[in-house]
CSV table of C-alpha atoms in Angstrom, one decimal:
chain,number,residue,atom,x,y,z
B,1,UNK,CA,0.0,0.0,0.0
B,2,UNK,CA,1.5,3.3,-1.1
B,3,UNK,CA,1.9,5.8,1.8
B,4,UNK,CA,-0.1,9.1,1.7
B,5,UNK,CA,2.8,10.8,3.6
B,6,UNK,CA,6.1,12.1,2.6
B,7,UNK,CA,8.7,9.6,3.7
B,8,UNK,CA,10.7,10.6,6.8
B,9,UNK,CA,14.1,10.0,5.2
B,10,UNK,CA,13.1,12.2,2.2
B,11,UNK,CA,11.9,15.3,4.2
B,12,UNK,CA,11.2,14.9,7.9
B,13,UNK,CA,9.6,18.4,8.4
B,14,UNK,CA,7.3,17.7,5.5
B,15,UNK,CA,6.4,14.3,6.9
B,16,UNK,CA,5.6,15.9,10.3
B,17,UNK,CA,3.3,18.5,8.6
B,18,UNK,CA,1.7,15.7,6.5
B,19,UNK,CA,0.9,13.8,9.7
B,20,UNK,CA,-0.7,16.8,11.3
B,21,UNK,CA,-2.9,17.4,8.2
B,22,UNK,CA,-3.7,13.8,7.1
B,23,UNK,CA,-4.3,12.5,10.6
B,24,UNK,CA,-6.5,15.6,11.3
B,25,UNK,CA,-4.5,16.6,14.3
B,26,UNK,CA,-4.2,20.3,14.0
B,27,UNK,CA,-3.8,23.2,11.6
B,28,UNK,CA,-2.7,26.8,11.6
B,29,UNK,CA,-5.1,29.3,13.3
B,30,UNK,CA,-6.1,32.6,11.8
B,31,UNK,CA,-3.5,34.7,13.6
B,32,UNK,CA,0.1,34.0,12.9
B,33,UNK,CA,1.6,31.4,15.3
B,34,UNK,CA,-1.7,30.2,16.6
B,35,UNK,CA,-3.1,26.7,16.1
B,36,UNK,CA,-6.5,25.0,15.9
B,37,UNK,CA,-6.3,21.6,17.6
B,38,UNK,CA,-8.8,19.3,15.9
B,39,UNK,CA,-10.7,16.5,17.7
B,40,UNK,CA,-8.1,13.8,16.9
B,41,UNK,CA,-5.4,15.9,18.4
B,42,UNK,CA,-7.4,17.2,21.3
B,43,UNK,CA,-8.5,13.6,22.3
B,44,UNK,CA,-4.8,12.8,22.8
B,45,UNK,CA,-4.3,16.0,24.8
B,46,UNK,CA,-7.2,15.1,27.0
B,47,UNK,CA,-5.6,11.7,27.7
B,48,UNK,CA,-2.3,13.4,28.5
B,49,UNK,CA,-4.1,15.8,30.9
B,50,UNK,CA,-5.9,13.0,32.7
B,51,UNK,CA,-2.8,11.0,33.2
B,52,UNK,CA,-0.7,14.0,34.3
B,53,UNK,CA,-3.4,15.5,36.5
B,54,UNK,CA,-3.7,12.2,38.5
B,55,UNK,CA,0.0,12.2,39.1
B,56,UNK,CA,0.0,15.9,40.1
B,57,UNK,CA,-2.8,15.4,42.6
B,58,UNK,CA,-1.0,12.3,44.0
B,59,UNK,CA,1.9,14.7,44.6
B,60,UNK,CA,-0.4,16.8,46.8
B,61,UNK,CA,-1.0,19.7,44.5
B,62,UNK,CA,-4.5,21.2,44.0
B,63,UNK,CA,-5.8,22.8,40.8
B,64,UNK,CA,-6.7,26.5,40.8
B,65,UNK,CA,-7.0,29.2,38.1
B,66,UNK,CA,-5.4,32.6,37.8
B,67,UNK,CA,-6.0,35.5,35.4
B,68,UNK,CA,-4.8,35.6,31.8
B,69,UNK,CA,-4.1,39.3,32.0
B,70,UNK,CA,-1.3,40.3,34.4
B,71,UNK,CA,-0.3,43.9,35.2
B,72,UNK,CA,3.1,44.8,33.8
B,73,UNK,CA,4.2,46.0,37.3
B,74,UNK,CA,4.0,42.4,38.5
B,75,UNK,CA,6.6,41.3,36.0
B,76,UNK,CA,8.9,44.2,36.8
B,77,UNK,CA,9.3,43.1,40.4
B,78,UNK,CA,11.7,40.3,39.4
B,79,UNK,CA,14.3,41.8,37.1
B,80,UNK,CA,15.7,38.6,35.6
B,81,UNK,CA,12.3,37.2,35.0
B,82,UNK,CA,11.0,40.2,33.1
B,83,UNK,CA,14.2,40.5,31.1
B,84,UNK,CA,14.0,36.8,30.1
B,85,UNK,CA,10.4,37.1,28.9
B,86,UNK,CA,10.4,40.6,27.4
B,87,UNK,CA,11.0,39.4,23.8
B,88,UNK,CA,8.1,37.0,24.1
B,89,UNK,CA,5.5,39.2,25.8
B,90,UNK,CA,2.2,40.1,24.2
B,91,UNK,CA,0.9,43.3,25.8
B,92,UNK,CA,-2.6,44.8,25.9
B,93,UNK,CA,-2.4,48.6,25.9
B,94,UNK,CA,-6.1,49.4,25.0
B,95,UNK,CA,-9.4,48.1,26.4
B,96,UNK,CA,-13.0,49.4,26.0
B,97,UNK,CA,-11.9,51.8,23.4
B,98,UNK,CA,-9.4,53.6,25.7
B,99,UNK,CA,-5.7,53.5,26.5
B,100,UNK,CA,-5.1,51.6,29.7
B,101,UNK,CA,-3.5,53.4,32.7
B,102,UNK,CA,-1.3,50.3,33.1
B,103,UNK,CA,-0.5,47.9,30.3
B,104,UNK,CA,-1.4,44.2,30.8
B,105,UNK,CA,0.7,41.3,29.8
B,106,UNK,CA,-1.0,38.2,28.4
B,107,UNK,CA,0.5,35.5,30.6
B,108,UNK,CA,3.6,33.9,29.2
B,109,UNK,CA,3.8,32.0,32.6
B,110,UNK,CA,2.3,32.8,36.0
B,111,UNK,CA,5.1,33.1,38.6
B,112,UNK,CA,4.3,36.8,38.9
B,113,UNK,CA,0.6,36.7,39.4
B,114,UNK,CA,0.6,33.5,41.5
B,115,UNK,CA,3.4,34.9,43.7
B,116,UNK,CA,1.1,37.9,44.5
B,117,UNK,CA,-1.6,35.6,45.8
B,118,UNK,CA,0.8,33.2,47.5
B,119,UNK,CA,1.9,36.2,49.6
B,120,UNK,CA,-1.7,36.7,50.6
B,121,UNK,CA,-2.5,33.1,51.4
B,122,UNK,CA,0.7,32.2,53.4
B,123,UNK,CA,0.9,33.6,57.0
B,124,UNK,CA,2.6,31.0,59.1
B,125,UNK,CA,4.5,27.7,58.8
B,126,UNK,CA,1.2,25.9,59.2
B,127,UNK,CA,0.1,27.2,55.7
B,128,UNK,CA,3.1,25.4,54.1
B,129,UNK,CA,3.7,23.8,51.8
B,130,UNK,CA,1.3,25.5,49.5
B,131,UNK,CA,1.0,23.3,46.4
B,132,UNK,CA,-0.9,24.7,43.4
B,133,UNK,CA,-1.4,23.7,39.7
B,134,UNK,CA,-3.3,25.2,36.9
B,135,UNK,CA,-4.3,24.0,33.4
B,136,UNK,CA,-4.4,27.1,31.1
B,137,UNK,CA,-3.3,28.7,27.9
B,138,UNK,CA,-0.2,31.0,27.6
B,139,UNK,CA,1.1,33.3,25.0
B,140,UNK,CA,4.7,33.7,24.0
B,141,UNK,CA,5.4,35.7,20.8
B,142,UNK,CA,7.0,33.1,18.6
B,143,UNK,CA,9.2,34.2,15.6
B,144,UNK,CA,9.3,30.8,13.9
B,145,UNK,CA,6.1,28.9,14.8
B,146,UNK,CA,5.5,25.2,14.2
B,147,UNK,CA,2.4,23.5,15.3
B,148,UNK,CA,2.7,21.8,18.8
B,149,UNK,CA,6.4,22.6,18.9
B,150,UNK,CA,6.5,26.4,19.0
B,151,UNK,CA,3.3,28.3,18.8
B,152,UNK,CA,2.4,31.8,20.0
B,153,UNK,CA,-0.4,30.3,22.1
B,154,UNK,CA,-0.3,26.9,23.6
B,155,UNK,CA,-2.0,24.8,26.3
B,156,UNK,CA,-0.2,23.6,29.4
B,157,UNK,CA,-0.2,22.9,33.1
B,158,UNK,CA,2.0,25.0,35.4
B,159,UNK,CA,2.6,24.1,39.0
B,160,UNK,CA,3.7,26.6,41.6
B,161,UNK,CA,4.6,25.8,45.2
B,162,UNK,CA,5.9,27.5,48.3
B,163,UNK,CA,7.9,25.7,51.0
B,164,UNK,CA,9.4,26.5,54.4
B,165,UNK,CA,12.9,25.2,53.6
B,166,UNK,CA,15.2,25.0,50.7
B,167,UNK,CA,15.5,21.2,51.1
B,168,UNK,CA,11.7,20.7,51.0
B,169,UNK,CA,11.4,22.8,47.8
B,170,UNK,CA,14.3,20.9,46.2
B,171,UNK,CA,12.8,17.5,47.1
B,172,UNK,CA,9.4,18.5,45.8
B,173,UNK,CA,10.7,19.9,42.5
B,174,UNK,CA,12.7,16.7,41.9
B,175,UNK,CA,9.8,14.6,42.9
B,176,UNK,CA,7.7,16.3,40.3
B,177,UNK,CA,10.4,15.7,37.7
B,178,UNK,CA,10.6,12.0,38.5
B,179,UNK,CA,7.2,10.9,39.8
B,180,UNK,CA,5.1,13.0,37.5
B,181,UNK,CA,6.9,13.8,34.3
B,182,UNK,CA,9.4,11.0,34.0
B,183,UNK,CA,6.9,8.3,35.1
B,184,UNK,CA,4.3,9.6,32.7
B,185,UNK,CA,6.6,9.8,29.7
B,186,UNK,CA,8.1,6.4,30.2
B,187,UNK,CA,5.0,4.4,31.2
B,188,UNK,CA,2.3,6.3,29.2
B,189,UNK,CA,4.0,8.0,26.3
B,190,UNK,CA,6.6,5.1,26.0
B,191,UNK,CA,9.3,7.7,25.5
B,192,UNK,CA,12.8,7.2,27.0
B,193,UNK,CA,13.5,10.8,27.8
B,194,UNK,CA,16.9,11.9,29.1
B,195,UNK,CA,16.7,13.5,32.5
B,196,UNK,CA,19.2,16.2,33.5
B,197,UNK,CA,19.8,19.8,34.7
B,198,UNK,CA,20.0,22.8,32.4
B,199,UNK,CA,23.1,24.9,32.2
B,200,UNK,CA,23.0,28.5,33.5
B,201,UNK,CA,22.6,29.6,29.8
B,202,UNK,CA,19.5,27.4,29.3
B,203,UNK,CA,17.8,27.9,32.7
B,204,UNK,CA,14.3,29.3,33.1
B,205,UNK,CA,14.4,33.1,33.6
B,206,UNK,CA,14.7,33.7,37.4
B,207,UNK,CA,15.4,30.0,38.3
B,208,UNK,CA,18.3,28.8,40.4
B,209,UNK,CA,18.0,25.4,38.9
B,210,UNK,CA,16.1,24.0,36.0
B,211,UNK,CA,15.6,20.2,35.5
B,212,UNK,CA,14.4,18.8,32.2
B,213,UNK,CA,13.1,15.7,30.4
B,214,UNK,CA,14.6,15.7,26.9
B,215,UNK,CA,13.1,13.6,24.2
B,216,UNK,CA,15.1,12.4,21.1
B,217,UNK,CA,13.1,12.5,17.9
B,218,UNK,CA,13.5,10.1,14.9
B,219,UNK,CA,15.5,12.7,13.0
B,220,UNK,CA,18.1,12.9,15.9
B,221,UNK,CA,17.0,16.3,17.2
B,222,UNK,CA,16.1,16.9,20.8
B,223,UNK,CA,12.8,18.2,22.2
B,224,UNK,CA,12.4,19.6,25.7
B,225,UNK,CA,9.3,17.8,27.0
B,226,UNK,CA,8.8,19.1,30.5
B,227,UNK,CA,10.8,21.2,33.1
B,228,UNK,CA,10.8,21.6,36.9
B,229,UNK,CA,12.4,24.6,38.4
B,230,UNK,CA,13.9,25.5,41.8
B,231,UNK,CA,13.3,29.2,42.1
B,232,UNK,CA,15.1,29.7,45.5
B,233,UNK,CA,13.8,32.8,47.2
B,234,UNK,CA,13.9,35.2,44.3
B,235,UNK,CA,10.2,35.4,43.7
B,236,UNK,CA,9.5,35.3,47.5
B,237,UNK,CA,11.7,38.3,47.9
B,238,UNK,CA,10.0,40.1,45.0
B,239,UNK,CA,6.5,39.3,46.1
B,240,UNK,CA,7.1,39.1,49.9
B,241,UNK,CA,6.0,35.5,50.1
B,242,UNK,CA,6.9,35.0,53.8
B,243,UNK,CA,5.7,33.1,56.8
B,244,UNK,CA,6.0,33.2,60.6
B,245,UNK,CA,8.1,30.3,61.8
B,246,UNK,CA,7.3,28.2,64.8
B,247,UNK,CA,9.8,30.4,66.7
B,248,UNK,CA,7.9,33.5,65.6
B,249,UNK,CA,10.6,34.8,63.2
B,250,UNK,CA,9.5,36.0,59.7
B,251,UNK,CA,11.1,33.9,57.0
B,252,UNK,CA,11.0,33.9,53.2
B,253,UNK,CA,9.5,30.9,51.4
B,254,UNK,CA,11.3,28.8,48.9
B,255,UNK,CA,9.4,28.3,45.7
B,256,UNK,CA,9.2,26.0,42.7
B,257,UNK,CA,7.5,26.0,39.4
B,258,UNK,CA,7.1,23.2,36.8
B,259,UNK,CA,5.3,22.7,33.5
B,260,UNK,CA,4.5,20.5,30.5
B,261,UNK,CA,2.6,21.6,27.4
B,262,UNK,CA,1.0,20.6,24.1
B,263,UNK,CA,4.6,20.4,22.9
B,264,UNK,CA,4.3,16.8,24.2
B,265,UNK,CA,2.0,16.1,21.3
B,266,UNK,CA,4.7,17.1,18.8
B,267,UNK,CA,7.2,14.9,20.7
B,268,UNK,CA,4.8,11.9,20.6
B,269,UNK,CA,4.4,12.2,16.8
B,270,UNK,CA,8.1,12.6,16.1
B,271,UNK,CA,9.3,9.9,18.5
B,272,UNK,CA,7.0,7.0,17.4
B,273,UNK,CA,5.5,8.0,14.1
B,274,UNK,CA,6.5,6.2,10.9
B,275,UNK,CA,5.9,6.6,7.2
B,276,UNK,CA,2.4,5.4,7.5
B,277,UNK,CA,1.3,7.9,10.2
B,278,UNK,CA,0.9,8.2,13.9
B,279,UNK,CA,1.8,5.3,16.2
B,280,UNK,CA,0.1,5.6,19.6
B,281,UNK,CA,1.1,3.7,22.7
B,282,UNK,CA,-1.9,1.8,24.1
B,283,UNK,CA,-1.7,3.4,27.5
B,284,UNK,CA,-2.3,6.8,25.9
B,285,UNK,CA,-4.4,6.1,22.8
B,286,UNK,CA,-8.0,7.6,23.0
B,287,UNK,CA,-9.0,4.5,20.9
B,288,UNK,CA,-7.0,1.5,21.8
B,289,UNK,CA,-8.8,-1.0,19.5
B,290,UNK,CA,-10.9,-0.5,16.4
B,291,UNK,CA,-13.1,-3.4,15.4
B,292,UNK,CA,-13.4,-3.2,11.6
B,293,UNK,CA,-16.1,-5.0,9.6
B,294,UNK,CA,-14.2,-5.7,6.4
B,295,UNK,CA,-17.3,-6.7,4.4
B,296,UNK,CA,-20.8,-7.7,5.1
B,297,UNK,CA,-23.8,-8.9,3.1
B,298,UNK,CA,-26.5,-10.0,5.5
B,299,UNK,CA,-25.6,-8.2,8.7
B,300,UNK,CA,-24.1,-11.2,10.4
B,301,UNK,CA,-20.6,-9.9,10.4
B,302,UNK,CA,-21.6,-6.5,11.8
B,303,UNK,CA,-23.6,-8.2,14.6
B,304,UNK,CA,-20.5,-10.3,15.5
B,305,UNK,CA,-18.3,-7.3,15.4
B,306,UNK,CA,-20.7,-5.4,17.6
B,307,UNK,CA,-20.6,-8.2,20.2
B,308,UNK,CA,-16.8,-8.1,20.1
B,309,UNK,CA,-16.7,-4.4,20.6
B,310,UNK,CA,-19.1,-4.7,23.5
B,311,UNK,CA,-17.1,-7.4,25.2
B,312,UNK,CA,-13.9,-5.4,24.8
B,313,UNK,CA,-15.6,-2.3,26.2
B,314,UNK,CA,-16.8,-4.3,29.2
B,315,UNK,CA,-13.2,-5.3,29.8
B,316,UNK,CA,-12.2,-1.6,30.1
B,317,UNK,CA,-10.7,-1.3,26.6
B,318,UNK,CA,-11.3,2.0,24.7
B,319,UNK,CA,-13.0,0.7,21.5
B,320,UNK,CA,-14.4,2.0,18.3
B,321,UNK,CA,-16.6,0.0,15.9
B,322,UNK,CA,-16.1,0.6,12.2
B,323,UNK,CA,-19.0,-0.9,10.3
B,324,UNK,CA,-18.9,1.6,7.4
B,325,UNK,CA,-18.9,-1.1,4.7
B,326,UNK,CA,-20.0,1.4,2.1
B,327,UNK,CA,-16.4,2.5,2.0
B,328,UNK,CA,-13.6,0.2,0.8
B,329,UNK,CA,-11.7,-1.6,3.5
B,330,UNK,CA,-8.3,-0.4,2.1
B,331,UNK,CA,-9.3,3.3,2.6
B,332,UNK,CA,-10.5,2.7,6.1
B,333,UNK,CA,-7.4,0.7,7.0
B,334,UNK,CA,-5.2,3.6,5.8
B,335,UNK,CA,-7.2,6.1,7.9
B,336,UNK,CA,-6.8,4.0,11.0
B,337,UNK,CA,-3.1,3.6,10.4
B,338,UNK,CA,-2.8,7.4,10.0
B,339,UNK,CA,-4.4,8.1,13.4
B,340,UNK,CA,-2.3,5.4,15.0
B,341,UNK,CA,-4.9,3.2,16.7
B,342,UNK,CA,-2.7,0.5,18.4
B,343,UNK,CA,-4.8,-2.6,17.5
B,344,UNK,CA,-7.2,-3.4,14.7
B,345,UNK,CA,-9.5,-6.3,14.8
B,346,UNK,CA,-10.6,-7.3,11.3
B,347,UNK,CA,-13.7,-9.4,10.7
B,348,UNK,CA,-15.2,-10.4,7.3
B,349,UNK,CA,-17.5,-13.1,6.1
B,350,UNK,CA,-14.7,-15.6,5.6
B,351,UNK,CA,-13.3,-14.9,9.1
B,352,UNK,CA,-16.8,-15.3,10.6
B,353,UNK,CA,-17.2,-18.7,8.8
B,354,UNK,CA,-13.9,-19.8,10.4
B,355,UNK,CA,-14.9,-18.3,13.8
B,356,UNK,CA,-11.8,-16.2,13.7
B,357,UNK,CA,-10.5,-12.7,13.3
B,358,UNK,CA,-7.3,-11.0,12.2
B,359,UNK,CA,-5.5,-8.9,14.8
B,360,UNK,CA,-3.3,-6.2,13.5
B,361,UNK,CA,-0.8,-4.3,15.6
B,362,UNK,CA,0.0,-0.8,14.4
B,363,UNK,CA,3.6,-0.6,15.7
B,364,UNK,CA,5.0,-3.6,13.8
B,365,UNK,CA,2.1,-3.9,11.3
B,366,UNK,CA,2.0,-7.6,11.9
B,367,UNK,CA,-1.2,-9.7,11.6
B,368,UNK,CA,-2.2,-12.7,13.6
B,369,UNK,CA,-5.3,-15.0,13.3
B,370,UNK,CA,-7.2,-15.3,16.6
B,371,UNK,CA,-10.3,-17.2,17.4
B,372,UNK,CA,-13.3,-14.9,18.1
B,373,UNK,CA,-13.7,-16.3,21.6
B,374,UNK,CA,-10.1,-15.4,22.4
B,375,UNK,CA,-10.0,-11.9,21.1
B,376,UNK,CA,-10.6,-10.1,24.3
B,377,UNK,CA,-7.9,-12.0,26.2
B,378,UNK,CA,-5.5,-11.6,23.4
B,379,UNK,CA,-6.1,-7.8,23.1
B,380,UNK,CA,-5.4,-7.3,26.7
B,381,UNK,CA,-2.2,-9.2,26.5
B,382,UNK,CA,-1.3,-7.3,23.3
B,383,UNK,CA,-1.8,-3.9,24.8
B,384,UNK,CA,0.8,-4.6,27.5
B,385,UNK,CA,3.2,-6.1,24.9
B,386,UNK,CA,2.9,-3.2,22.5
B,387,UNK,CA,3.5,-0.7,25.3
B,388,UNK,CA,6.6,-2.5,26.3
B,389,UNK,CA,7.8,-3.0,22.7
B,390,UNK,CA,7.3,0.6,21.8
B,391,UNK,CA,9.4,1.8,24.7
B,392,UNK,CA,12.2,-0.6,23.9
B,393,UNK,CA,12.1,0.3,20.2
B,394,UNK,CA,12.2,4.0,21.1
B,395,UNK,CA,15.1,3.4,23.5
B,396,UNK,CA,17.1,1.6,20.8
B,397,UNK,CA,16.5,4.4,18.4
B,398,UNK,CA,17.5,7.0,21.0
B,399,UNK,CA,20.6,5.1,22.0
B,400,UNK,CA,21.6,4.7,18.3
B,401,UNK,CA,21.7,8.6,17.9
B,402,UNK,CA,23.9,9.2,21.0
B,403,UNK,CA,27.7,9.1,20.5
B,404,UNK,CA,30.3,9.6,23.2
B,405,UNK,CA,32.8,12.2,22.2
B,406,UNK,CA,36.2,13.3,23.6
B,407,UNK,CA,36.5,16.8,22.0
B,408,UNK,CA,34.3,19.8,21.3
B,409,UNK,CA,35.0,19.5,17.5
B,410,UNK,CA,33.9,15.9,17.5
B,411,UNK,CA,30.7,16.8,19.5
B,412,UNK,CA,30.0,19.5,17.0
B,413,UNK,CA,30.1,17.1,14.1
B,414,UNK,CA,28.0,14.4,15.8
B,415,UNK,CA,25.3,16.9,16.9
B,416,UNK,CA,24.6,17.9,13.3
B,417,UNK,CA,22.5,14.8,12.9
B,418,UNK,CA,22.4,13.2,16.4
B,419,UNK,CA,23.2,13.6,20.1
B,420,UNK,CA,26.8,14.1,21.4
B,421,UNK,CA,27.7,13.2,24.9
B,422,UNK,CA,30.9,14.4,26.4
B,423,UNK,CA,32.3,15.7,29.7
B,424,UNK,CA,31.0,19.1,30.6
B,425,UNK,CA,34.5,20.2,31.5
B,426,UNK,CA,35.4,19.8,27.8
B,427,UNK,CA,32.6,22.3,26.9
B,428,UNK,CA,32.3,24.9,29.6
B,429,UNK,CA,30.5,28.2,29.2
B,430,UNK,CA,32.8,29.3,26.3
B,431,UNK,CA,32.3,26.1,24.4
B,432,UNK,CA,28.6,26.3,25.0
B,433,UNK,CA,28.6,29.8,23.5
B,434,UNK,CA,30.6,28.5,20.5
B,435,UNK,CA,28.2,25.6,19.9
B,436,UNK,CA,25.2,28.0,20.1
B,437,UNK,CA,26.7,30.1,17.3
B,438,UNK,CA,26.3,27.0,15.1
B,439,UNK,CA,22.7,26.3,16.2
B,440,UNK,CA,23.6,23.6,18.8
B,441,UNK,CA,22.7,23.6,22.4
B,442,UNK,CA,23.7,21.7,25.6
B,443,UNK,CA,20.4,20.1,26.3
B,444,UNK,CA,21.2,19.0,29.8
B,445,UNK,CA,23.9,17.9,32.2
B,446,UNK,CA,23.8,14.5,33.8
B,447,UNK,CA,26.1,12.5,36.0
B,448,UNK,CA,27.5,9.2,34.8
B,449,UNK,CA,25.0,7.1,36.8
B,450,UNK,CA,22.1,9.1,35.3
B,451,UNK,CA,21.5,11.2,38.4
B,452,UNK,CA,21.3,15.0,38.5
B,453,UNK,CA,24.4,17.2,39.2
B,454,UNK,CA,24.0,19.6,42.1
B,455,UNK,CA,25.8,22.4,40.2
B,456,UNK,CA,27.3,23.2,36.8
B,457,UNK,CA,30.7,22.4,38.3
B,458,UNK,CA,30.1,18.9,39.6
B,459,UNK,CA,33.0,16.6,38.7
B,460,UNK,CA,32.1,14.0,36.2
B,461,UNK,CA,29.0,15.8,34.8
B,462,UNK,CA,28.2,14.8,31.2
B,463,UNK,CA,26.8,17.3,28.6
B,464,UNK,CA,24.2,16.2,26.0
B,465,UNK,CA,24.6,18.4,22.9
B,466,UNK,CA,22.1,18.4,20.0
B,467,UNK,CA,20.1,20.5,17.6
B,468,UNK,CA,16.7,21.1,19.2
B,469,UNK,CA,13.2,22.0,18.2
């Protein structure tokens, strides 16, 4: 069957755009840099939201909502923060037909406004930790927009917390990184992200430490999937987020922030997708199984397919029945491949006569004949197997792109098409600046055992260098 997509090896960016269009994921919005997320794409985002939200709540955070419009004076209280976001700010200067007495920023992130309210809500050590999260949209003026990867407006969650001690804040920020983001990406997205700390050059504006989950795409480029920040006491000092200690002294809080966005959709597409379309891991897929009536003449096949779909639904499987026999099976199979449904159960008159079905797995495109009575059991086994196999396949692809290097020049060559790993001491701030001039970035720093370095100067820290989206 001829693919309806541009092959990845021929033109990866065009392939990505083809998937967005042909799988009806998203398209450009009417204002430059905006996007319209279509139902197919939004269904995946809803699944991401549900999985992340459960993990965030398990970490003790509660959901809240804060305003989209933020007075500019709020940003100006933390100098590094406003300087870092100034090029990306969209500012409202007029409202109701009049010039505003104070301009309002459309939120690029909410440290400033949430800090204002944290200061109101925290009085004593008994109010801590204060653990908040919001699901919202943000606006960052993007010069080179690409749907899901970099858009002027995007959807995300942003967590903001205040703690009594530095160690409590650090532990919480790292817990979010590992127990929320890393666990979600590995067990649900089947993505073997690299976990590390950002260099000073790449840190979030105003943060003392930024920790990241970096995905490696099929074209060898890196994509920042989620970040968790230790903010120290900078925002507490700027917004007077303080508390009375048990001894009666007034102390500044230690704060964190952390977020993940619709960029994860782009990462999912580029990590697992192939020349036939999306490939969705079963743990995430809005539709895990589609039961397809290949052909029917008297309604018997459709009735059998309906019974199968009902049985699978009763087992907790997310199922869709495709009984649209007025359309050729080949066209429908192509469409289901495009949207990445993990398992297809095919049933036609000949299959029904044999009391069997064909089970098709999207990741390997293999077909197996299974008795109708065994379909539900086999599907449940297969969803677990596909999830595991997809993670292992993605890990193998990622590892194949990573090369250990011993010089900066060698790393520069490797990072043109893959990921270079070398001791951070061989790079340093001057080397990082030199790499940046060629469009390469140090994606993160990691110790040899995979743990996070405490500082940029930790002995043995390894730098991951790549081109990035």
